[in-house]
Coordinates of C-alpha atoms in Angstrom, one line a residue:
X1 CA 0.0 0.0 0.0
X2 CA 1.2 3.1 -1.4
X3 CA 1.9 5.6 1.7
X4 CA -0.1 8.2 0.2
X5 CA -3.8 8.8 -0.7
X6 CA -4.2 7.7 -4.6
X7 CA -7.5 7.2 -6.9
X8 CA -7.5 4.1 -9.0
X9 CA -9.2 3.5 -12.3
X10 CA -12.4 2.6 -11.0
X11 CA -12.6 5.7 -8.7
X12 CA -11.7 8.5 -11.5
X13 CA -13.7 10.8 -13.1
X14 CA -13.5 13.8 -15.3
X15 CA -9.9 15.1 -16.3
X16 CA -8.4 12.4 -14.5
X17 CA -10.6 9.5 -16.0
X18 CA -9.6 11.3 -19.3
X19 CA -6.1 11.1 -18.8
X20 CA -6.1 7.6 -17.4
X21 CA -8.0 6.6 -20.9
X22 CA -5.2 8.5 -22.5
X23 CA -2.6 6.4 -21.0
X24 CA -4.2 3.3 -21.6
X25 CA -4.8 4.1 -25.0
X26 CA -1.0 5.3 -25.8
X27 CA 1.7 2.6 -23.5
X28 CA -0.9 -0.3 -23.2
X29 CA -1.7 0.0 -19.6
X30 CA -1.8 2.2 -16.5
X31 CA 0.8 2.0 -14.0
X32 CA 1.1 2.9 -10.3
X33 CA 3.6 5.9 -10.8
X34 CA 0.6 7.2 -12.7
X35 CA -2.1 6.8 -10.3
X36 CA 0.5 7.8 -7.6
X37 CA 0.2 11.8 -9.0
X38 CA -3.7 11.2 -9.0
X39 CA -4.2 13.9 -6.9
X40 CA -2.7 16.2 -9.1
X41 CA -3.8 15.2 -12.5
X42 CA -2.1 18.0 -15.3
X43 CA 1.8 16.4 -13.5
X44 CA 0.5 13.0 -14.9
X45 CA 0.5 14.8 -17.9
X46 CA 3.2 16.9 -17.6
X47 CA 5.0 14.1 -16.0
X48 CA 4.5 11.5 -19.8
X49 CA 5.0 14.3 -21.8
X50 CA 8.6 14.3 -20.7
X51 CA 8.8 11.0 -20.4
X52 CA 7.8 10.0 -24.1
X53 CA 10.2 13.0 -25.3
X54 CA 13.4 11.6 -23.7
X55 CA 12.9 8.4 -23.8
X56 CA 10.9 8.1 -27.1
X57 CA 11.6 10.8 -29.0
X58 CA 13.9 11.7 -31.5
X59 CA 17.6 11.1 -30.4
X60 CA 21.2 10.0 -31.2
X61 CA 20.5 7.5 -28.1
X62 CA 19.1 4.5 -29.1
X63 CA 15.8 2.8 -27.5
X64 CA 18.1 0.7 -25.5
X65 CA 19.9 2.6 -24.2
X66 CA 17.8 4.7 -22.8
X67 CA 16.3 1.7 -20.8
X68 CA 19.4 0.9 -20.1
X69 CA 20.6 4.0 -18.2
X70 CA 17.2 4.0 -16.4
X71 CA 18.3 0.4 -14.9
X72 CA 21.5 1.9 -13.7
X73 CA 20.1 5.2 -12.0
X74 CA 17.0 2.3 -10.8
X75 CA 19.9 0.4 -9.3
X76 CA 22.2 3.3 -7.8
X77 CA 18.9 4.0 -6.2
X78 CA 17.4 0.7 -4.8
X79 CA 14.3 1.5 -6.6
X80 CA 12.8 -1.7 -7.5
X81 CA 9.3 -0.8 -9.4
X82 CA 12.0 1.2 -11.7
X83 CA 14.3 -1.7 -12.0
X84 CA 11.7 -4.1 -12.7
X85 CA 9.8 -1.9 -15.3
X86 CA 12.7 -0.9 -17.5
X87 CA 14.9 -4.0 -16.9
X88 CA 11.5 -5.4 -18.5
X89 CA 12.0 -2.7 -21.2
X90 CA 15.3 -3.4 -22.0
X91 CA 15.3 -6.9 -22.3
X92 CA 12.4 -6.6 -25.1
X93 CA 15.6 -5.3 -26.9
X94 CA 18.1 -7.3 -26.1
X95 CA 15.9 -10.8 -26.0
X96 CA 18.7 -12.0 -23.0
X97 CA 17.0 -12.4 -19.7
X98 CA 19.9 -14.1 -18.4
X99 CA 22.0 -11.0 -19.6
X100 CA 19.3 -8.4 -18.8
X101 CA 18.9 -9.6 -15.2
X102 CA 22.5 -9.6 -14.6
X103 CA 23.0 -5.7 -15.8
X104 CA 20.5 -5.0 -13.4
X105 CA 22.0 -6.4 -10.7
X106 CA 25.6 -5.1 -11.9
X107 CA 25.9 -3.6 -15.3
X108 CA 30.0 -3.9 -14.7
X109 CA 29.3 -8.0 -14.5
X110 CA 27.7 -8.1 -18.5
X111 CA 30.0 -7.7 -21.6
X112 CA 29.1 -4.4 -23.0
X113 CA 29.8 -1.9 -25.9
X114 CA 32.5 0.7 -24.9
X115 CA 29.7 3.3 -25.5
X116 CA 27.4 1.6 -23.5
X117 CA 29.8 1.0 -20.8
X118 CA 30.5 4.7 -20.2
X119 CA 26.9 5.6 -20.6
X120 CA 25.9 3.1 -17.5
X121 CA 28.8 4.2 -15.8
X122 CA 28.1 8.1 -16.1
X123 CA 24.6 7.3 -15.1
X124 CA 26.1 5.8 -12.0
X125 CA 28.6 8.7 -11.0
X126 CA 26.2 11.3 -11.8
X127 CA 23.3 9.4 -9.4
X128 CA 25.7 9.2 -6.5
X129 CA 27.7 11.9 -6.8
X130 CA 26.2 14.9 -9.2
X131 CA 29.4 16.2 -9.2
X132 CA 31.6 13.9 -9.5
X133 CA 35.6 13.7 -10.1
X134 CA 36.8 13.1 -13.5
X135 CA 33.4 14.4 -15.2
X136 CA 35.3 15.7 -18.4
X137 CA 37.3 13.0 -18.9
X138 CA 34.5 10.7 -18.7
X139 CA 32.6 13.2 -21.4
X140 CA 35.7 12.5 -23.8
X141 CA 35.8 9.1 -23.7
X142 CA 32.2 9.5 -24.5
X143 CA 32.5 11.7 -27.5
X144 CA 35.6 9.3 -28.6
X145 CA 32.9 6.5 -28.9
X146 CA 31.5 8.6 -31.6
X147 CA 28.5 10.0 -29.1
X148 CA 27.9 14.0 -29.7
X149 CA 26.9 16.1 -27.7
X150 CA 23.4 15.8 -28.3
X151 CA 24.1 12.1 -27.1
X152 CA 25.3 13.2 -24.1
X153 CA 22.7 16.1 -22.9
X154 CA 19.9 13.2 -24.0
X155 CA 21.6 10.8 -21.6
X156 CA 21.9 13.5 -18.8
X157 CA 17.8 14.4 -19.3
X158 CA 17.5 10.3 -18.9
X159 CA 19.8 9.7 -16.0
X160 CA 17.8 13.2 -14.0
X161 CA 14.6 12.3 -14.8
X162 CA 15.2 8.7 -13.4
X163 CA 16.4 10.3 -10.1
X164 CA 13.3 12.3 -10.4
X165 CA 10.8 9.6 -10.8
X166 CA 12.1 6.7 -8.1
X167 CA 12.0 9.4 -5.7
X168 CA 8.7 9.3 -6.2
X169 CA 8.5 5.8 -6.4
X170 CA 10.6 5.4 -3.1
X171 CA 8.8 8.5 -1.0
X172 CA 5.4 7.4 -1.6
X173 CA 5.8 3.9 -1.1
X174 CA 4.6 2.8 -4.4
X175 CA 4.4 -0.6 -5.0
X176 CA 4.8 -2.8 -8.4
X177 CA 1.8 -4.2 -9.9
X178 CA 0.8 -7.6 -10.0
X179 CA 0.9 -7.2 -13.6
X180 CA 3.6 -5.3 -14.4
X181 CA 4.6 -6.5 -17.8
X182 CA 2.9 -5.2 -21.2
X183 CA 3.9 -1.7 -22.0
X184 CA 4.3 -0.2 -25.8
X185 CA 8.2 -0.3 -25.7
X186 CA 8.7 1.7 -29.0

């Protein structure tokens, strides 16, 4: 039980049952973190708007790996439903579950590309330390992997608005669904 008061499907009405049916309509499903904001319906909104822009929109970051640095801030953060949902995510990508579970566990314990490697490992640095030592170095080793800097603001939206959403998750006390599978993943 979530530690805060939220309305569920059933129990909407109006703007919120509007936006509900919205969600539904465009990832498959509504999730907890959505019915979380219930009491303030237009962040819902607010709230997938971003979402689908970083993580869907138009980028030099590829689908998975933008899951992928969401698993890594998840994990840096102990947040579970995050883990869970975009571990889920990224392993409709890379079809590995014995791989996929493993990077979220450790993403240092999986054979990676370079690129990937130093995206999952500024994701970490920047989650536990926002500023931390050897930032520009990190950046060029980046950009040597052929990532622009485009690449690299996109991976710094990803890795914030992961710290911004499982401290939602992990202040409200929301749990995974039952369910939890099912999601439009591109």
């Amino acid at each position: 039980m979530p530690y805060i008061d939220q309305i569920d499907y059933e129990r909407s009405s109006g703007e919120l049952r509007d936006i509900y049916d919205e969600l539904i309509s465009s990832r498959g499903k509504l999730a907890n973190i959505h019915m979380i904001q219930s009491l303030h319906p237009k962040s819902i909104t607010a709230h997938m708007k971003l979402y689908m822009e970083l993580m869907f929109g138009k980028s030099p970051l590829r689908r998975y790996q933008r899951e992928l640095l969401g698993v890594v801030v998840s994990r840096a953060n102990n947040c579970n439903y995050c883990i869970k949902h975009h571990a889920e995510a990224l392993n409709f990508f890379w079809k590995d579950e014995v791989k996929t579970n493993a990077f979220a566990e450790d993403y240092k314990s999986v054979e990676l590309k370079r690129k990937d490697y130093l995206l999952a490992e500024m994701a970490e640095k920047l989650t536990r330390e926002p500023n931390y030592a050897g930032k520009e170095q990190l950046l060029d080793a980046l950009r040597a992997e052929k990532l622009d800097d485009r690449a690299i603001l996109d991976a710094t939206l990803i890795i914030a608005y992961f710290n911004f959403v499982n401290r939602i998750v992990l202040n409200t006390g929301l749990n995974l669904e039952e369910n939890h599978g099912g999601y439009k993943y591109e």
